[in-house]
């Protein structure tokens, strides 16, 4: 899903474009590192694959790239990658097929298995971390947004509105992940995007896609956040981030 390419002060990116998180050197050699909560190499592999599925880069039945490529992309050992893939296979998230056309594939029952892994308590802790991250990014950048940044935000608003026209949880979940990655990039650059990437990846395996009514609440919070940033109102922006955090899991922050 490609919306528009921008070259704001944080570099070119595409709002709504799949991030290709398992491709090495995707930002001129920038290497991914665990950035919060002691994220291990195996957890990093799991979370990045989960986020690729949420972003639509991978779908049930798709073959994963080779372990060596994932190892290079995530700066973890190939042994760690293979062990992580084996564990995901044991969990039912991945399927191993033998033969000439074999390999490791996203399981057809990915959504059902991921939903069974739901852990609201741990998810709430990550949502709280995400709240602090996004409030901090908004406070830091709100007085420094230039014309290019505002154009980027305008493109994000169009993305939010187009998602609201869709009537299924899958479209909302995909749009939500793209939105948070793009906001982190606009407000904090690629380092903030990496932190957001790790958070979202872990959340994909702790929280199922929200029901439609909750997704619409999240989308309203997205729109409010953009209004706050465009009007340079830190109070509106922070309230929007808090409103989003309260949506899901139910009874969250």
Short mmCIF file of C-alpha atoms in Angstrom, two decimals:
data_model
loop_
_atom_site.label_atom_id
_atom_site.label_comp_id
_atom_site.label_asym_id
_atom_site.label_seq_id
_atom_site.Cartn_x
_atom_site.Cartn_y
_atom_site.Cartn_z
CA UNK A 1 0.00 0.00 0.00
CA UNK A 2 1.91 3.03 -1.29
CA UNK A 3 0.57 6.46 -0.42
CA UNK A 4 3.21 9.09 -1.12
CA UNK A 5 6.98 9.45 -1.00
CA UNK A 6 8.41 12.31 1.01
CA UNK A 7 11.90 13.65 1.58
CA UNK A 8 11.39 15.62 4.80
CA UNK A 9 14.27 16.64 7.01
CA UNK A 10 14.53 13.09 8.35
CA UNK A 11 15.12 11.59 4.90
CA UNK A 12 12.98 9.96 2.24
CA UNK A 13 10.32 7.46 3.21
CA UNK A 14 6.97 6.31 1.97
CA UNK A 15 3.92 6.78 4.14
CA UNK A 16 2.12 3.47 4.08
CA UNK A 17 4.90 1.54 2.36
CA UNK A 18 5.85 -1.88 3.76
CA UNK A 19 9.05 -1.38 5.72
CA UNK A 20 10.86 -4.54 4.53
CA UNK A 21 12.24 -5.04 8.03
CA UNK A 22 14.16 -8.21 7.18
CA UNK A 23 16.21 -6.70 4.35
CA UNK A 24 19.84 -5.89 5.29
CA UNK A 25 21.22 -2.36 5.10
CA UNK A 26 17.82 -0.83 4.51
CA UNK A 27 19.05 2.53 5.81
CA UNK A 28 22.54 2.80 4.40
CA UNK A 29 24.07 0.26 6.74
CA UNK A 30 22.18 1.25 9.92
CA UNK A 31 22.11 -1.80 12.16
CA UNK A 32 19.18 -2.74 14.34
CA UNK A 33 19.88 -3.06 18.05
CA UNK A 34 17.63 -4.01 20.95
CA UNK A 35 16.51 -0.70 22.43
CA UNK A 36 14.26 -1.45 25.39
CA UNK A 37 13.43 -4.06 27.95
CA UNK A 38 16.44 -6.32 27.27
CA UNK A 39 15.12 -7.52 23.91
CA UNK A 40 17.13 -10.65 23.10
CA UNK A 41 18.26 -11.67 19.64
CA UNK A 42 15.57 -14.36 19.47
CA UNK A 43 12.88 -11.92 20.59
CA UNK A 44 14.07 -9.47 17.96
CA UNK A 45 13.65 -12.09 15.24
CA UNK A 46 10.16 -13.00 16.48
CA UNK A 47 9.03 -9.39 16.77
CA UNK A 48 10.32 -8.35 13.34
CA UNK A 49 8.63 -11.26 11.61
CA UNK A 50 5.42 -10.50 13.47
CA UNK A 51 5.54 -6.87 12.40
CA UNK A 52 6.21 -7.83 8.77
CA UNK A 53 3.02 -9.89 8.91
CA UNK A 54 1.07 -6.98 10.45
CA UNK A 55 2.44 -4.57 7.83
CA UNK A 56 1.42 -6.85 5.01
CA UNK A 57 4.96 -7.63 3.86
CA UNK A 58 4.36 -11.28 4.76
CA UNK A 59 1.13 -13.26 4.57
CA UNK A 60 0.14 -16.78 5.64
CA UNK A 61 1.75 -19.21 3.20
CA UNK A 62 4.65 -16.89 2.32
CA UNK A 63 8.18 -18.26 2.44
CA UNK A 64 10.63 -16.52 4.75
CA UNK A 65 13.95 -15.31 3.44
CA UNK A 66 16.99 -17.40 4.36
CA UNK A 67 18.25 -17.35 7.95
CA UNK A 68 21.54 -15.84 6.81
CA UNK A 69 19.76 -12.85 5.30
CA UNK A 70 17.69 -12.31 8.46
CA UNK A 71 20.88 -12.63 10.51
CA UNK A 72 22.56 -9.87 8.51
CA UNK A 73 19.50 -7.63 8.60
CA UNK A 74 19.04 -7.83 12.36
CA UNK A 75 22.70 -8.10 13.39
CA UNK A 76 22.17 -11.33 15.32
CA UNK A 77 23.89 -14.65 14.81
CA UNK A 78 22.53 -17.13 12.29
CA UNK A 79 22.30 -19.74 15.05
CA UNK A 80 20.06 -17.39 17.03
CA UNK A 81 17.89 -16.84 13.97
CA UNK A 82 17.52 -20.58 13.38
CA UNK A 83 16.62 -21.21 17.01
CA UNK A 84 14.05 -18.42 16.95
CA UNK A 85 12.49 -19.81 13.78
CA UNK A 86 12.40 -23.29 15.32
CA UNK A 87 10.62 -21.95 18.41
CA UNK A 88 8.12 -20.08 16.27
CA UNK A 89 7.50 -23.33 14.44
CA UNK A 90 6.87 -25.12 17.71
CA UNK A 91 4.43 -22.36 18.67
CA UNK A 92 2.54 -22.85 15.41
CA UNK A 93 3.43 -19.45 13.91
CA UNK A 94 5.69 -20.94 11.22
CA UNK A 95 5.68 -24.12 9.17
CA UNK A 96 8.75 -26.02 7.97
CA UNK A 97 8.47 -27.76 4.59
CA UNK A 98 11.01 -30.12 3.10
CA UNK A 99 11.97 -30.75 -0.47
CA UNK A 100 13.06 -28.65 -3.42
CA UNK A 101 10.32 -26.09 -2.80
CA UNK A 102 10.70 -26.29 0.95
CA UNK A 103 11.74 -23.76 3.52
CA UNK A 104 10.17 -21.89 6.41
CA UNK A 105 6.73 -20.42 5.81
CA UNK A 106 4.25 -18.21 7.65
CA UNK A 107 1.63 -20.58 9.04
CA UNK A 108 -1.84 -20.45 7.54
CA UNK A 109 -3.23 -20.24 11.08
CA UNK A 110 -0.97 -17.34 12.10
CA UNK A 111 -3.79 -15.06 13.29
CA UNK A 112 -5.37 -17.76 15.45
CA UNK A 113 -2.07 -18.75 17.05
CA UNK A 114 -1.10 -15.11 17.68
CA UNK A 115 -4.51 -14.43 19.26
CA UNK A 116 -3.97 -17.37 21.64
CA UNK A 117 -0.72 -15.76 22.82
CA UNK A 118 -2.57 -12.67 24.07
CA UNK A 119 -1.09 -11.19 27.26
CA UNK A 120 -2.84 -7.96 28.26
CA UNK A 121 -0.62 -7.37 31.29
CA UNK A 122 2.62 -7.40 29.34
CA UNK A 123 0.99 -5.52 26.47
CA UNK A 124 -0.10 -2.72 28.80
CA UNK A 125 3.52 -2.23 29.88
CA UNK A 126 4.61 -1.85 26.26
CA UNK A 127 1.70 0.48 25.48
CA UNK A 128 2.82 2.61 28.44
CA UNK A 129 6.35 2.73 27.00
CA UNK A 130 4.93 3.67 23.61
CA UNK A 131 2.91 6.45 25.25
CA UNK A 132 6.04 7.92 26.85
CA UNK A 133 7.96 7.62 23.57
CA UNK A 134 5.31 9.36 21.45
CA UNK A 135 4.59 12.09 24.02
CA UNK A 136 8.32 12.80 24.22
CA UNK A 137 8.69 12.89 20.45
CA UNK A 138 5.74 15.27 20.12
CA UNK A 139 7.04 17.59 22.85
CA UNK A 140 10.50 17.64 21.29
CA UNK A 141 9.41 18.29 17.71
CA UNK A 142 6.24 20.33 17.98
CA UNK A 143 8.00 23.70 17.91
CA UNK A 144 10.39 22.67 15.15
CA UNK A 145 8.10 21.24 12.47
CA UNK A 146 8.76 22.87 9.13
CA UNK A 147 6.69 23.00 5.95
CA UNK A 148 7.99 19.65 4.76
CA UNK A 149 7.07 17.99 8.05
CA UNK A 150 3.55 19.44 7.88
CA UNK A 151 3.19 18.09 4.34
CA UNK A 152 4.23 14.68 5.64
CA UNK A 153 1.59 14.95 8.35
CA UNK A 154 -1.02 15.95 5.79
CA UNK A 155 -0.22 12.77 3.86
CA UNK A 156 -0.61 10.81 7.09
CA UNK A 157 -4.03 12.38 7.60
CA UNK A 158 -5.11 11.15 4.17
CA UNK A 159 -3.85 7.69 5.10
CA UNK A 160 -5.88 7.77 8.33
CA UNK A 161 -9.01 8.86 6.50
CA UNK A 162 -8.62 6.19 3.82
CA UNK A 163 -8.26 3.54 6.53
CA UNK A 164 -11.44 4.76 8.18
CA UNK A 165 -13.29 4.06 4.95
CA UNK A 166 -12.34 0.38 5.23
CA UNK A 167 -14.68 -1.77 7.27
CA UNK A 168 -12.48 -4.64 8.39
CA UNK A 169 -10.05 -5.03 11.34
CA UNK A 170 -7.18 -6.14 9.07
CA UNK A 171 -7.15 -2.80 7.21
CA UNK A 172 -7.27 -0.84 10.44
CA UNK A 173 -4.48 -2.89 12.05
CA UNK A 174 -2.22 -2.42 9.03
CA UNK A 175 -2.95 1.31 8.89
CA UNK A 176 -2.31 1.67 12.63
CA UNK A 177 1.15 0.08 12.37
CA UNK A 178 2.08 2.24 9.37
CA UNK A 179 0.81 5.34 11.15
CA UNK A 180 2.93 4.86 14.27
CA UNK A 181 6.05 4.07 12.26
CA UNK A 182 5.57 7.15 10.09
CA UNK A 183 4.89 9.45 13.06
CA UNK A 184 8.06 8.22 14.78
CA UNK A 185 10.02 8.91 11.59
CA UNK A 186 8.63 12.42 11.10
CA UNK A 187 9.07 13.43 14.74
CA UNK A 188 12.27 11.62 15.69
CA UNK A 189 14.04 10.24 12.66
CA UNK A 190 15.20 6.71 12.03
CA UNK A 191 16.42 6.09 15.55
CA UNK A 192 12.92 6.76 16.90
CA UNK A 193 11.51 4.59 14.12
CA UNK A 194 13.71 1.69 15.26
CA UNK A 195 12.37 1.99 18.79
CA UNK A 196 8.82 2.13 17.52
CA UNK A 197 9.52 -0.90 15.33
CA UNK A 198 10.61 -2.99 18.31
CA UNK A 199 7.57 -1.93 20.34
CA UNK A 200 5.08 -2.65 17.58
CA UNK A 201 6.67 -6.01 16.78
CA UNK A 202 6.35 -7.22 20.35
CA UNK A 203 2.80 -5.91 20.61
CA UNK A 204 1.81 -7.89 17.50
CA UNK A 205 2.45 -11.10 19.45
CA UNK A 206 0.78 -9.91 22.66
CA UNK A 207 -2.39 -8.26 21.38
CA UNK A 208 -4.74 -9.49 18.66
CA UNK A 209 -6.11 -7.04 16.14
CA UNK A 210 -8.68 -4.85 17.94
CA UNK A 211 -12.37 -5.11 17.16
CA UNK A 212 -13.79 -2.61 14.70
CA UNK A 213 -15.25 -0.23 17.31
CA UNK A 214 -11.90 -0.01 19.11
CA UNK A 215 -10.04 0.46 15.82
CA UNK A 216 -12.25 3.43 15.01
CA UNK A 217 -11.46 4.96 18.39
CA UNK A 218 -7.77 4.54 17.65
CA UNK A 219 -8.22 6.19 14.28
CA UNK A 220 -9.93 9.18 15.91
CA UNK A 221 -6.92 9.46 18.24
CA UNK A 222 -4.64 9.40 15.17
CA UNK A 223 -6.55 12.29 13.64
CA UNK A 224 -6.47 14.24 16.91
CA UNK A 225 -2.71 13.75 17.18
CA UNK A 226 -2.20 15.11 13.68
CA UNK A 227 -4.42 18.11 14.49
CA UNK A 228 -2.33 18.83 17.59
CA UNK A 229 0.93 18.61 15.68
CA UNK A 230 -0.33 20.76 12.82
CA UNK A 231 -1.66 23.42 15.23
CA UNK A 232 1.51 23.12 17.37
CA UNK A 233 -0.58 22.33 20.46
CA UNK A 234 1.33 20.05 22.79
CA UNK A 235 -1.74 19.62 25.02
CA UNK A 236 -3.85 18.30 22.13
CA UNK A 237 -1.06 16.04 20.88
CA UNK A 238 -0.39 14.52 24.32
CA UNK A 239 -4.10 13.97 24.98
CA UNK A 240 -4.37 12.18 21.62
CA UNK A 241 -1.49 9.84 22.50
CA UNK A 242 -3.11 9.10 25.86
CA UNK A 243 -6.50 8.50 24.23
CA UNK A 244 -4.94 5.98 21.87
CA UNK A 245 -3.24 4.17 24.76
CA UNK A 246 -6.55 3.87 26.61
CA UNK A 247 -8.22 2.13 23.65
CA UNK A 248 -6.45 -1.22 23.51
CA UNK A 249 -6.06 -3.40 25.45
CA UNK A 250 -9.39 -2.51 27.01
CA UNK A 251 -8.82 -0.80 30.33
CA UNK A 252 -5.25 0.11 29.34
CA UNK A 253 -3.28 3.23 30.27
#
